[in-house]
Short mmCIF file of C-alpha atoms and ligand atoms in Angstrom, two decimals:
data_model
loop_
_atom_site.label_atom_id
_atom_site.label_comp_id
_atom_site.label_asym_id
_atom_site.label_seq_id
_atom_site.Cartn_x
_atom_site.Cartn_y
_atom_site.Cartn_z
CA UNK S 1 76.49 75.33 113.21
CA UNK S 2 75.80 74.23 116.74
CA UNK S 3 79.09 74.52 118.55
CA UNK S 4 77.56 73.05 121.70
CA UNK S 5 76.93 69.80 119.98
CA UNK S 6 79.93 67.70 120.92
CA UNK S 7 79.64 65.50 117.82
CA UNK S 8 79.28 68.14 115.14
CA UNK S 9 80.55 66.95 111.79
CA UNK S 10 81.77 69.97 109.92
CA UNK S 11 83.94 72.91 110.65
CA UNK S 12 84.39 75.76 108.24
CA UNK S 13 84.74 79.48 108.45
CA UNK S 14 82.96 82.13 106.48
CA UNK S 15 84.88 85.10 107.76
CA UNK S 16 88.41 84.03 107.14
CA UNK S 17 90.75 85.20 104.44
CA UNK S 18 90.58 83.03 101.31
CA UNK S 19 94.23 82.10 101.72
CA UNK S 20 93.68 80.77 105.21
CA UNK S 21 90.13 79.50 104.85
CA UNK S 22 89.76 76.25 106.72
CA UNK S 23 88.78 73.33 104.58
CA UNK S 24 85.62 71.62 105.67
CA UNK S 25 86.89 68.94 107.97
CA UNK S 26 85.57 66.05 109.90
CA UNK S 27 85.88 66.48 113.62
CA UNK S 28 85.43 63.52 115.87
CA UNK S 29 84.40 65.18 119.09
CA UNK S 30 84.87 68.62 120.55
CA UNK S 31 86.36 66.99 123.63
CA UNK S 32 89.24 65.59 121.57
CA UNK S 33 90.52 69.07 120.69
CA UNK S 34 92.71 71.17 122.94
CA UNK S 35 91.58 74.36 121.20
CA UNK S 36 87.91 74.78 120.40
CA UNK S 37 85.66 77.67 119.45
CA UNK S 38 84.68 77.83 123.14
CA UNK S 39 88.19 78.23 124.49
CA UNK S 40 90.04 79.92 121.60
CA UNK S 41 91.47 83.40 122.28
CA UNK S 42 88.25 85.47 122.18
CA UNK S 43 90.13 88.34 120.52
CA UNK S 44 90.74 86.13 117.49
CA UNK S 45 87.00 85.52 117.20
CA UNK S 46 86.35 89.26 117.22
CA UNK S 47 88.92 89.96 114.51
CA UNK S 48 87.58 90.70 111.02
CA UNK S 49 89.45 91.64 107.85
CA UNK S 50 87.04 92.87 105.22
CA UNK S 51 89.54 93.21 102.37
CA UNK S 52 89.70 89.42 102.29
CA UNK S 53 86.29 88.74 103.86
CA UNK S 54 83.20 86.76 102.79
CA UNK S 55 82.85 88.55 99.46
CA UNK S 56 86.34 87.57 98.47
CA UNK S 57 85.73 84.02 99.55
CA UNK S 58 82.65 83.97 97.33
CA UNK S 59 84.66 85.53 94.48
CA UNK S 60 87.16 82.66 94.74
CA UNK S 61 84.30 80.14 94.66
CA UNK S 62 82.85 81.81 91.57
CA UNK S 63 86.25 81.61 89.86
CA UNK S 64 86.31 77.86 90.54
CA UNK S 65 82.75 77.51 89.24
CA UNK S 66 83.73 79.34 86.04
CA UNK S 67 86.74 77.06 85.62
CA UNK S 68 84.41 74.08 85.82
CA UNK S 69 82.31 75.57 83.02
CA UNK S 70 79.45 77.12 85.01
CA UNK S 71 77.30 79.45 82.88
CA UNK S 72 77.27 82.97 84.28
CA UNK S 73 76.47 86.38 82.82
CA UNK S 74 80.23 87.12 82.84
CA UNK S 75 83.42 85.28 81.92
CA UNK S 76 85.82 86.31 84.68
CA UNK S 77 86.00 87.75 88.16
CA UNK S 78 87.54 91.22 88.33
CA UNK S 79 89.31 91.55 91.65
CA UNK S 80 89.06 95.20 92.52
CA UNK S 81 89.06 94.38 96.22
CA UNK S 82 92.73 94.39 97.15
CA UNK S 83 95.65 96.73 96.57
CA UNK S 84 97.80 94.12 94.86
CA UNK S 85 99.14 95.81 91.72
CA UNK S 86 101.05 92.89 90.19
CA UNK S 87 98.04 90.60 90.61
CA UNK S 88 96.18 93.10 88.43
CA UNK S 89 98.77 93.06 85.65
CA UNK S 90 101.32 95.71 86.68
CA UNK S 91 104.77 94.68 85.53
CA UNK S 92 107.71 94.65 87.94
CA UNK S 93 110.37 97.35 87.90
CA UNK S 94 113.29 95.79 86.05
CA UNK S 95 116.02 97.18 88.32
CA UNK S 96 114.45 95.64 91.43
CA UNK S 97 114.01 92.24 89.80
CA UNK S 98 117.50 92.23 88.29
CA UNK S 99 119.13 92.95 91.64
CA UNK S 100 116.99 90.23 93.24
CA UNK S 101 117.95 87.78 90.48
CA UNK S 102 121.63 88.46 91.08
CA UNK S 103 121.49 88.17 94.86
CA UNK S 104 119.56 84.90 94.68
CA UNK S 105 121.74 83.40 91.90
CA UNK S 106 125.15 85.02 92.45
CA UNK S 107 126.66 83.29 89.41
CA UNK S 108 124.58 85.75 87.34
CA UNK S 109 126.75 88.58 88.65
CA UNK S 110 129.63 87.22 86.59
CA UNK S 111 127.80 85.39 83.81
CA UNK S 112 124.52 87.26 83.45
CA UNK S 113 123.79 90.01 80.98
CA UNK S 114 122.99 92.68 83.57
CA UNK S 115 123.96 96.34 83.82
CA UNK S 116 127.06 97.05 85.87
CA UNK S 117 125.17 99.01 88.57
CA UNK S 118 122.86 96.02 89.11
CA UNK S 119 125.83 93.70 89.53
CA UNK S 120 127.58 96.11 91.85
CA UNK S 121 124.47 96.50 93.99
CA UNK S 122 124.06 92.74 94.24
CA UNK S 123 127.70 92.33 95.25
CA UNK S 124 127.30 94.94 97.98
CA UNK S 125 124.11 93.41 99.35
CA UNK S 126 125.64 89.95 99.36
CA UNK S 127 128.71 91.36 101.05
CA UNK S 128 126.43 92.58 103.86
CA UNK S 129 124.82 89.14 104.28
CA UNK S 130 126.19 86.38 106.50
CA UNK S 131 128.21 83.93 104.39
CA UNK S 132 127.56 86.14 101.34
CA UNK S 133 124.14 84.55 100.96
CA UNK S 134 120.58 85.85 101.10
CA UNK S 135 119.82 82.46 102.59
CA UNK S 136 121.25 83.54 105.93
CA UNK S 137 119.41 85.30 108.75
CA UNK S 138 120.15 88.99 109.01
CA UNK S 139 120.07 91.11 112.12
CA UNK S 140 116.48 91.36 113.32
CA UNK S 141 116.02 95.01 112.44
CA UNK S 142 117.57 94.41 109.05
CA UNK S 143 120.90 94.68 107.25
CA UNK S 144 122.82 97.75 108.45
CA UNK S 145 123.92 98.62 104.90
CA UNK S 146 120.25 98.86 103.86
CA UNK S 147 119.14 100.69 107.00
CA UNK S 148 121.75 103.33 106.20
CA UNK S 149 120.34 103.72 102.69
CA UNK S 150 116.83 104.13 104.10
CA UNK S 151 118.11 106.88 106.41
CA UNK S 152 119.70 108.60 103.39
CA UNK S 153 116.41 108.29 101.44
CA UNK S 154 114.52 109.95 104.31
CA UNK S 155 117.12 112.73 104.52
CA UNK S 156 116.78 113.40 100.77
CA UNK S 157 112.97 113.30 101.01
CA UNK S 158 112.63 115.58 104.05
CA UNK S 159 115.77 117.68 104.10
CA UNK S 160 116.38 116.72 107.75
CA UNK S 161 118.76 114.18 109.26
CA UNK S 162 117.63 110.62 109.91
CA UNK S 163 119.51 108.21 112.15
CA UNK S 164 119.99 104.78 110.59
CA UNK S 165 119.78 103.17 114.03
CA UNK S 166 116.18 104.40 114.26
CA UNK S 167 115.29 102.62 111.03
CA UNK S 168 113.92 99.15 111.43
CA UNK S 169 113.34 96.99 108.36
CA UNK S 170 110.30 94.73 108.36
CA UNK S 171 108.45 92.11 106.35
CA UNK S 172 106.06 94.67 104.89
CA UNK S 173 104.60 97.59 106.81
CA UNK S 174 101.99 95.36 108.47
CA UNK S 175 104.42 93.60 110.81
CA UNK S 176 106.05 96.87 111.84
CA UNK S 177 102.65 98.43 112.58
CA UNK S 178 101.62 95.42 114.64
CA UNK S 179 104.92 95.43 116.54
CA UNK S 180 104.40 99.05 117.53
CA UNK S 181 100.76 98.52 118.50
CA UNK S 182 101.88 95.77 120.87
CA UNK S 183 103.79 98.33 122.90
CA UNK S 184 100.44 99.76 123.97
CA UNK S 185 98.88 96.55 125.33
CA UNK S 186 98.56 97.52 128.96
CA UNK S 187 95.64 98.23 131.28
CA UNK S 188 96.48 101.29 133.31
CA UNK S 189 94.28 102.25 136.26
CA UNK S 190 91.84 99.47 135.30
CA UNK S 191 91.30 100.89 131.80
CA UNK S 192 92.55 99.43 128.51
CA UNK S 193 94.66 101.50 126.14
CA UNK S 194 92.83 103.18 123.28
CA UNK S 195 94.14 103.90 119.80
CA UNK S 196 92.55 106.54 117.57
CA UNK S 197 92.03 105.37 114.02
CA UNK S 198 90.32 107.06 111.09
CA UNK S 199 86.87 105.97 109.99
CA UNK S 200 86.91 104.81 107.23
CA UNK S 201 90.18 103.00 107.98
CA UNK S 202 92.40 100.30 106.57
CA UNK S 203 91.20 97.15 108.36
CA UNK S 204 94.67 96.07 109.48
CA UNK S 205 94.12 98.56 112.28
CA UNK S 206 90.69 97.43 113.49
CA UNK S 207 91.80 93.79 113.15
CA UNK S 208 95.03 94.32 115.11
CA UNK S 209 93.32 96.33 117.83
CA UNK S 210 90.78 93.52 118.26
CA UNK S 211 93.55 90.93 118.31
CA UNK S 212 95.52 92.78 120.98
CA UNK S 213 92.54 93.75 123.14
CA UNK S 214 93.17 97.45 122.48
CA UNK S 215 90.24 99.85 122.38
CA UNK S 216 89.35 101.22 118.95
CA UNK S 217 88.71 104.95 119.10
CA UNK S 218 87.28 105.95 115.74
CA UNK S 219 87.39 109.50 114.44
CA UNK S 220 85.43 110.31 111.29
CA UNK S 221 87.13 111.74 108.25
CA UNK S 222 85.22 114.60 106.66
CA UNK S 223 83.81 113.30 103.39
CA UNK S 224 82.37 116.69 102.45
CA UNK S 225 85.84 118.23 102.65
CA UNK S 226 87.80 115.70 100.61
CA UNK S 227 88.07 113.26 103.54
CA UNK S 228 90.04 115.83 105.51
CA UNK S 229 90.95 115.37 109.12
CA UNK S 230 89.09 117.79 111.35
CA UNK S 231 90.75 118.58 114.68
CA UNK S 232 87.39 119.20 116.40
CA UNK S 233 86.37 115.68 115.43
CA UNK S 234 89.63 114.37 116.90
CA UNK S 235 88.88 116.24 120.14
CA UNK S 236 85.33 114.86 120.21
CA UNK S 237 86.46 111.26 119.64
CA UNK S 238 89.17 111.53 122.28
CA UNK S 239 86.85 113.10 124.89
CA UNK S 240 84.15 110.45 124.28
CA UNK S 241 86.58 107.54 124.49
CA UNK S 242 88.43 108.79 127.54
CA UNK S 243 85.57 107.57 129.76
CA UNK S 244 86.33 103.94 128.84
CA UNK S 245 90.00 103.82 128.02
CA UNK S 246 93.32 105.62 128.18
CA UNK S 247 93.74 107.08 124.71
CA UNK S 248 97.46 106.75 124.04
CA UNK S 249 98.00 106.74 120.30
CA UNK S 250 96.76 108.24 117.06
CA UNK S 251 96.91 106.59 113.65
CA UNK S 252 96.93 108.73 110.50
CA UNK S 253 96.99 107.20 107.03
CA UNK S 254 98.36 109.63 104.46
CA UNK S 255 97.71 109.30 101.53
CA UNK S 256 94.52 107.65 102.68
CA UNK S 257 93.29 104.11 102.32
CA UNK S 258 90.41 103.63 101.46
CA UNK S 259 89.66 107.33 101.03
CA UNK S 260 92.40 108.51 98.66
CA UNK S 261 93.00 111.93 100.24
CA UNK S 262 96.38 113.60 100.55
CA UNK S 263 96.62 115.73 103.69
CA UNK S 264 97.73 119.32 103.37
CA UNK S 265 100.79 120.50 105.24
CA UNK S 266 98.60 122.69 107.49
CA UNK S 267 96.40 119.75 108.36
CA UNK S 268 99.48 117.69 109.30
CA UNK S 269 100.76 120.54 111.46
CA UNK S 270 97.47 120.69 113.40
CA UNK S 271 97.50 116.91 113.87
CA UNK S 272 101.01 117.07 115.32
CA UNK S 273 99.90 119.83 117.71
CA UNK S 274 96.88 117.75 118.73
CA UNK S 275 99.12 114.71 119.40
CA UNK S 276 101.46 116.92 121.41
CA UNK S 277 98.64 118.42 123.45
CA UNK S 278 97.29 115.01 124.43
CA UNK S 279 100.65 113.20 124.67
CA UNK S 280 99.77 110.68 121.98
CA UNK S 281 102.12 108.32 120.18
CA UNK S 282 101.68 109.06 116.47
CA UNK S 283 101.50 106.29 113.87
CA UNK S 284 102.11 107.87 110.45
CA UNK S 285 101.13 105.28 107.87
CA UNK S 286 102.84 106.72 104.81
CA UNK S 287 102.97 103.64 102.61
CA UNK S 288 101.42 105.52 99.66
CA UNK S 289 103.94 108.37 99.70
CA UNK S 290 104.78 107.84 95.99
CA UNK S 291 101.11 107.60 94.98
CA UNK S 292 100.07 111.25 94.66
CA UNK S 293 98.16 112.22 91.53
CA UNK S 294 95.95 115.26 91.90
CA UNK S 295 97.17 118.65 90.79
CA UNK S 296 98.02 120.76 93.81
CA UNK S 297 98.41 117.72 96.09
CA UNK S 298 101.80 117.01 97.56
CA UNK S 299 103.05 114.45 100.05
CA UNK S 300 104.52 115.86 103.27
CA UNK S 301 105.91 113.38 105.73
CA UNK S 302 104.98 113.82 109.39
CA UNK S 303 108.68 113.74 110.23
CA UNK S 304 109.41 116.69 107.93
CA UNK S 305 106.54 118.79 109.29
CA UNK S 306 107.54 117.88 112.84
CA UNK S 307 111.06 119.17 112.22
CA UNK S 308 109.76 122.29 110.48
CA UNK S 309 107.46 123.37 113.29
CA UNK S 310 110.12 122.63 115.91
CA UNK S 311 109.90 123.20 119.64
CA UNK S 312 107.88 122.46 121.71
CA UNK S 313 105.94 120.18 119.34
CA UNK S 314 108.86 118.23 117.91
CA UNK S 315 109.24 115.96 120.91
CA UNK S 316 106.21 113.79 120.14
CA UNK S 317 106.85 110.10 119.64
CA UNK S 318 106.40 109.13 116.01
CA UNK S 319 106.63 105.91 114.05
CA UNK S 320 106.31 106.26 110.29
CA UNK S 321 105.82 103.29 107.97
CA UNK S 322 106.78 102.58 104.39
CA UNK S 323 106.61 99.52 102.16
CA UNK S 324 107.68 98.14 98.80
CA UNK S 325 104.13 96.79 98.28
CA UNK S 326 102.72 100.10 97.04
CA UNK S 327 104.05 103.13 95.18
CA UNK S 328 105.35 102.36 91.68
CA UNK S 329 106.87 99.08 92.88
CA UNK S 330 103.81 97.05 93.89
CA UNK S 331 106.03 94.27 95.20
CA UNK S 332 103.47 93.00 97.72
CA UNK S 333 104.69 89.42 97.77
CA UNK S 334 108.31 90.26 98.53
CA UNK S 335 107.30 91.53 101.96
CA UNK S 336 109.65 94.46 102.41
CA UNK S 337 109.10 97.57 104.47
CA UNK S 338 110.53 99.82 107.13
CA UNK S 339 109.63 102.06 110.01
CA UNK S 340 111.41 105.13 111.24
CA UNK S 341 111.19 105.71 114.99
CA UNK S 342 111.44 109.28 116.23
CA UNK S 343 111.75 110.44 119.85
CA UNK S 344 111.09 107.06 121.44
CA UNK S 345 112.34 106.51 124.97
CA UNK S 346 115.58 104.55 124.29
CA UNK S 347 114.50 101.86 126.78
CA UNK S 348 111.19 101.43 124.98
CA UNK S 349 112.97 101.26 121.63
CA UNK S 350 115.33 98.61 123.03
CA UNK S 351 112.36 96.54 124.17
CA UNK S 352 110.69 96.96 120.79
CA UNK S 353 113.85 95.72 119.07
CA UNK S 354 114.05 92.84 121.56
CA UNK S 355 110.47 91.90 120.73
CA UNK S 356 111.22 92.07 116.99
CA UNK S 357 114.32 89.91 117.46
CA UNK S 358 112.10 87.03 118.57
CA UNK S 359 110.90 86.91 114.94
CA UNK S 360 114.52 86.55 113.79
CA UNK S 361 114.56 88.78 110.68
CA UNK S 362 112.56 90.18 107.78
CA UNK S 363 112.82 88.40 104.43
CA UNK S 364 116.15 89.13 102.78
CA UNK S 365 114.49 89.52 99.37
CA UNK S 366 112.13 92.08 100.87
CA UNK S 367 115.16 93.87 102.30
CA UNK S 368 116.82 93.78 98.87
CA UNK S 369 113.74 95.41 97.34
CA UNK S 370 113.82 98.04 100.11
CA UNK S 371 117.43 98.81 99.19
CA UNK S 372 116.46 99.33 95.53
CA UNK S 373 113.65 101.71 96.55
CA UNK S 374 115.74 103.61 99.08
CA UNK S 375 118.67 103.93 96.69
CA UNK S 376 117.35 103.84 93.14
CA UNK S 377 119.67 104.29 90.15
CA UNK S 378 121.00 107.83 89.74
CA UNK S 379 121.08 109.86 86.51
CA UNK S 380 124.06 108.69 84.50
CA UNK S 381 124.07 105.18 85.94
CA UNK S 382 123.33 102.36 83.47
CA UNK S 383 119.91 101.44 84.92
CA UNK S 384 118.62 104.99 85.37
CA UNK S 385 116.85 105.57 82.04
CA UNK S 386 114.82 102.37 82.19
CA UNK S 387 114.07 102.78 85.89
CA UNK S 388 112.71 106.31 85.53
CA UNK S 389 110.74 105.35 82.41
CA UNK S 390 109.09 102.39 84.15
CA UNK S 391 108.41 104.33 87.35
CA UNK S 392 106.87 107.25 85.48
CA UNK S 393 104.76 104.98 83.28
CA UNK S 394 103.23 103.21 86.30
CA UNK S 395 102.44 106.42 88.16
CA UNK S 396 101.09 108.20 85.06
CA UNK S 397 98.82 105.29 84.28
CA UNK S 398 97.53 105.12 87.88
CA UNK S 399 96.85 108.85 87.67
CA UNK S 400 94.74 108.38 84.52
CA UNK S 401 92.90 105.43 86.01
CA UNK S 402 92.15 107.39 89.19
CA UNK S 403 90.52 110.10 87.08
CA UNK S 404 88.63 107.64 84.90
CA UNK S 405 87.07 105.95 87.94
CA UNK S 406 86.03 109.16 89.66
CA UNK S 407 84.55 110.63 86.45
CA UNK S 408 82.52 107.48 85.81
CA UNK S 409 81.17 107.17 89.35
CA UNK S 410 80.20 110.81 89.42
CA UNK S 411 78.08 110.28 86.29
CA UNK S 412 76.12 107.47 87.95
CA UNK S 413 72.76 108.19 89.54
CA UNK S 414 72.98 108.56 93.32
CA UNK S 415 76.81 108.36 93.36
CA UNK S 416 79.24 110.89 94.78
CA UNK S 417 82.96 110.21 94.63
CA UNK S 418 85.69 112.45 95.95
CA UNK S 419 88.77 113.00 93.82
CA UNK S 420 91.37 110.30 94.26
CA UNK S 421 94.25 112.59 95.20
CA UNK S 422 96.49 109.67 96.05
CA UNK S 423 96.88 106.00 97.12
CA UNK S 424 95.17 103.28 95.03
CA UNK S 425 91.46 103.40 95.81
CA UNK S 426 88.17 105.18 95.24
CA UNK S 427 85.56 105.15 97.99
CA UNK S 428 82.34 106.43 96.43
CA UNK S 429 79.20 107.10 98.39
CA UNK S 430 75.95 105.86 96.88
CA UNK S 431 72.25 106.02 97.63
CA UNK S 432 70.17 102.90 97.91
CA UNK S 433 66.40 102.74 97.38
CA UNK S 434 64.44 101.84 100.56
CA UNK S 435 63.35 98.58 98.93
CA UNK S 436 66.98 97.51 98.54
CA UNK S 437 67.66 98.34 102.19
CA UNK S 438 64.69 96.16 103.17
CA UNK S 439 65.85 93.32 100.94
CA UNK S 440 69.31 93.53 102.55
CA UNK S 441 67.80 93.33 106.04
CA UNK S 442 65.75 90.29 104.97
CA UNK S 443 69.05 88.57 104.03
CA UNK S 444 70.74 89.69 107.26
CA UNK S 445 73.24 91.82 105.34
CA UNK S 446 74.20 95.46 105.61
CA UNK S 447 72.83 97.36 102.58
CA UNK S 448 76.29 97.97 101.11
CA UNK S 449 77.20 94.30 101.52
CA UNK S 450 73.94 93.34 99.81
CA UNK S 451 74.79 95.64 96.91
CA UNK S 452 78.36 94.33 96.65
CA UNK S 453 77.17 90.71 96.67
CA UNK S 454 74.65 91.44 93.91
CA UNK S 455 77.39 93.19 91.92
CA UNK S 456 79.66 90.17 92.31
CA UNK S 457 77.04 87.56 91.45
CA UNK S 458 75.74 89.46 88.42
CA UNK S 459 78.93 90.93 86.97
CA UNK S 460 81.94 89.19 88.54
CA UNK S 461 83.24 92.52 89.90
CA UNK S 462 84.58 92.18 93.44
CA UNK S 463 84.71 95.33 95.58
CA UNK S 464 84.70 95.72 99.37
CA UNK S 465 81.61 97.15 101.10
CA UNK S 466 82.14 100.35 103.07
CA UNK S 467 81.05 98.70 106.30
CA UNK S 468 84.35 96.77 106.25
CA UNK S 469 86.22 100.08 106.67
CA UNK S 470 83.65 101.94 108.77
CA UNK S 471 81.40 104.77 107.56
CA UNK S 472 78.97 107.23 109.10
CA UNK S 473 75.71 105.47 110.01
CA UNK S 474 73.13 105.66 107.24
CA UNK S 475 75.73 106.21 104.51
CA UNK S 476 76.78 103.55 102.02
CA UNK S 477 80.09 103.18 100.25
CA UNK S 478 82.37 100.61 98.73
CA UNK S 479 86.04 100.56 98.00
CA UNK S 480 87.40 99.71 94.61
CA UNK S 481 91.04 99.75 93.71
CA UNK S 482 92.20 101.74 90.69
CA UNK S 483 94.48 98.83 89.74
CA UNK S 484 92.79 96.98 86.85
CA UNK S 485 94.82 97.79 83.72
CA UNK S 486 93.23 100.58 81.60
CA UNK S 487 91.38 98.32 79.16
CA UNK S 488 89.99 96.07 81.88
CA UNK S 489 89.12 99.08 83.98
CA UNK S 490 87.11 100.59 81.14
CA UNK S 491 85.29 97.29 80.70
CA UNK S 492 84.70 97.08 84.46
CA UNK S 493 83.26 100.58 84.62
CA UNK S 494 80.93 99.98 81.67
CA UNK S 495 79.63 96.79 83.29
CA UNK S 496 79.31 98.60 86.62
CA UNK S 497 77.20 101.39 85.11
CA UNK S 498 74.85 98.91 83.47
CA UNK S 499 74.54 96.94 86.71
CA UNK S 500 73.75 100.02 88.75
CA UNK S 501 70.99 101.10 86.35
CA UNK S 502 69.43 97.65 86.49
CA UNK S 503 69.75 97.43 90.28
CA UNK S 504 68.20 100.86 90.78
CA UNK S 505 65.33 100.04 88.42
CA UNK S 506 64.69 96.72 90.18
CA UNK S 507 64.41 98.28 93.63
CA UNK S 508 62.86 101.61 92.77
CA UNK S 509 59.21 100.79 92.47
C1 PLP T 601 97.41 101.97 104.62
C2 PLP T 601 98.16 100.68 104.56
N1 PLP T 601 99.07 100.42 105.50
C3 PLP T 601 99.76 99.28 105.50
C4 PLP T 601 99.57 98.32 104.52
C5 PLP T 601 100.36 97.06 104.59
O1 PLP T 601 101.23 96.86 103.53
P1 PLP T 601 102.35 95.75 103.53
O2 PLP T 601 102.25 94.95 104.77
O3 PLP T 601 102.11 94.95 102.29
O4 PLP T 601 103.63 96.49 103.48
C6 PLP T 601 98.62 98.55 103.52
C7 PLP T 601 98.33 97.53 102.50
O5 PLP T 601 97.41 97.63 101.71
C8 PLP T 601 97.90 99.76 103.54
O6 PLP T 601 96.98 100.05 102.61
#
């Protein structure tokens, strides 16, 4: 499209999320618009979000084509691109949904056929809401009653005190992460602030850094050592970046997205010492803390390790993030999450809360789900048996699916896939024949994007190319979720194997 042509007829976007994709629209003249591609915030133009990028847009188009009866070599699109468990058939946890039903329709508390602990919980939550209704705004950092339960959850998890006033509820972890990143938007001594993020990374980080004009300082995870985090690599990345920016923060995702590793306690300890040495604000993205599968792997929160190692390292500033979108809950659409703030300058924390208050409050239904996660039914309570059965079934099934995916990929020619120790994704590395790399270049695509597009067009399987997360130059990966239900996953992996054989044969001679 020629944006300089003042009478262009069409506007559309190929890089936007499918949910926000602009419809093709008729535009009279560029001059009639206050905001144009020439004067829009340039940071927004730079922003990319691969998890919902061009491949996903194409997948949505294919779905529409199938609905209209188009003949394709497959009958449905399998969306293995996004960590949205319910969209892939996971059923909700009954306790969470029952409490939500009761708080939204309070007459059910008296008339409904719900367990007594559900009713009691709903009464308590409503009692903490203005006018006894989830339709009212809450305080901007969330309902105090629920913040207290989150603090208790953290104390149980870590064995160390947590202060409820340092807990801030949010509409999913994403908003909390973005709120904290905003604190760093400041040029000091003529240099922008830099934030260290893992490569590969979850693209919320690269997208938000681009949006806020913060410098992305990538450090590579060590694929040959189970995507571990090597302190020498952190030192290298920091030293390189320090020429161009003031490196002020470090992001760690544990368990990892897209890489599926669970950091060892020793590794976490060294990261804390590194952050302390360089006076970095630490973002601990711990949204997958319930998703740990591999034998010998265990989740350790940064807060717990910080407290264990003690002085002088325990004064680093830490924000840790949690959500109801992941774990065994998978309640992505309810938009509930929290952050715990540790060791922040009280003035800074007050300004952060002020900034959050401009957004009024997180969704009350998201907060209700947070309460159910932070304070699940206890043994002996009426909802306990069902809750533990459902939770265990989800996590056991994810565990099996994680193994099934890794085993299959590792049997495929040219594939190498690390164990999925945790989270919800596999990120295999694969070789591509030189002819395929050439064909990709001829189409102006990165080789992994070329492969993923061919996979989508020929099989209906939608994955995200590794370039959307970052990878070492010359290596190719993609991310698939482990979320398709077992039967569909088996079907997907069979189709995948056949596709890969055909693709390799096509480009090998
Ligand atoms: C590592 C990581 N952090 C944060 C989020 C954001 O989750 P939400 O905003 O749904 O809570 C996700 C979602 O996939 C994620 O994978």
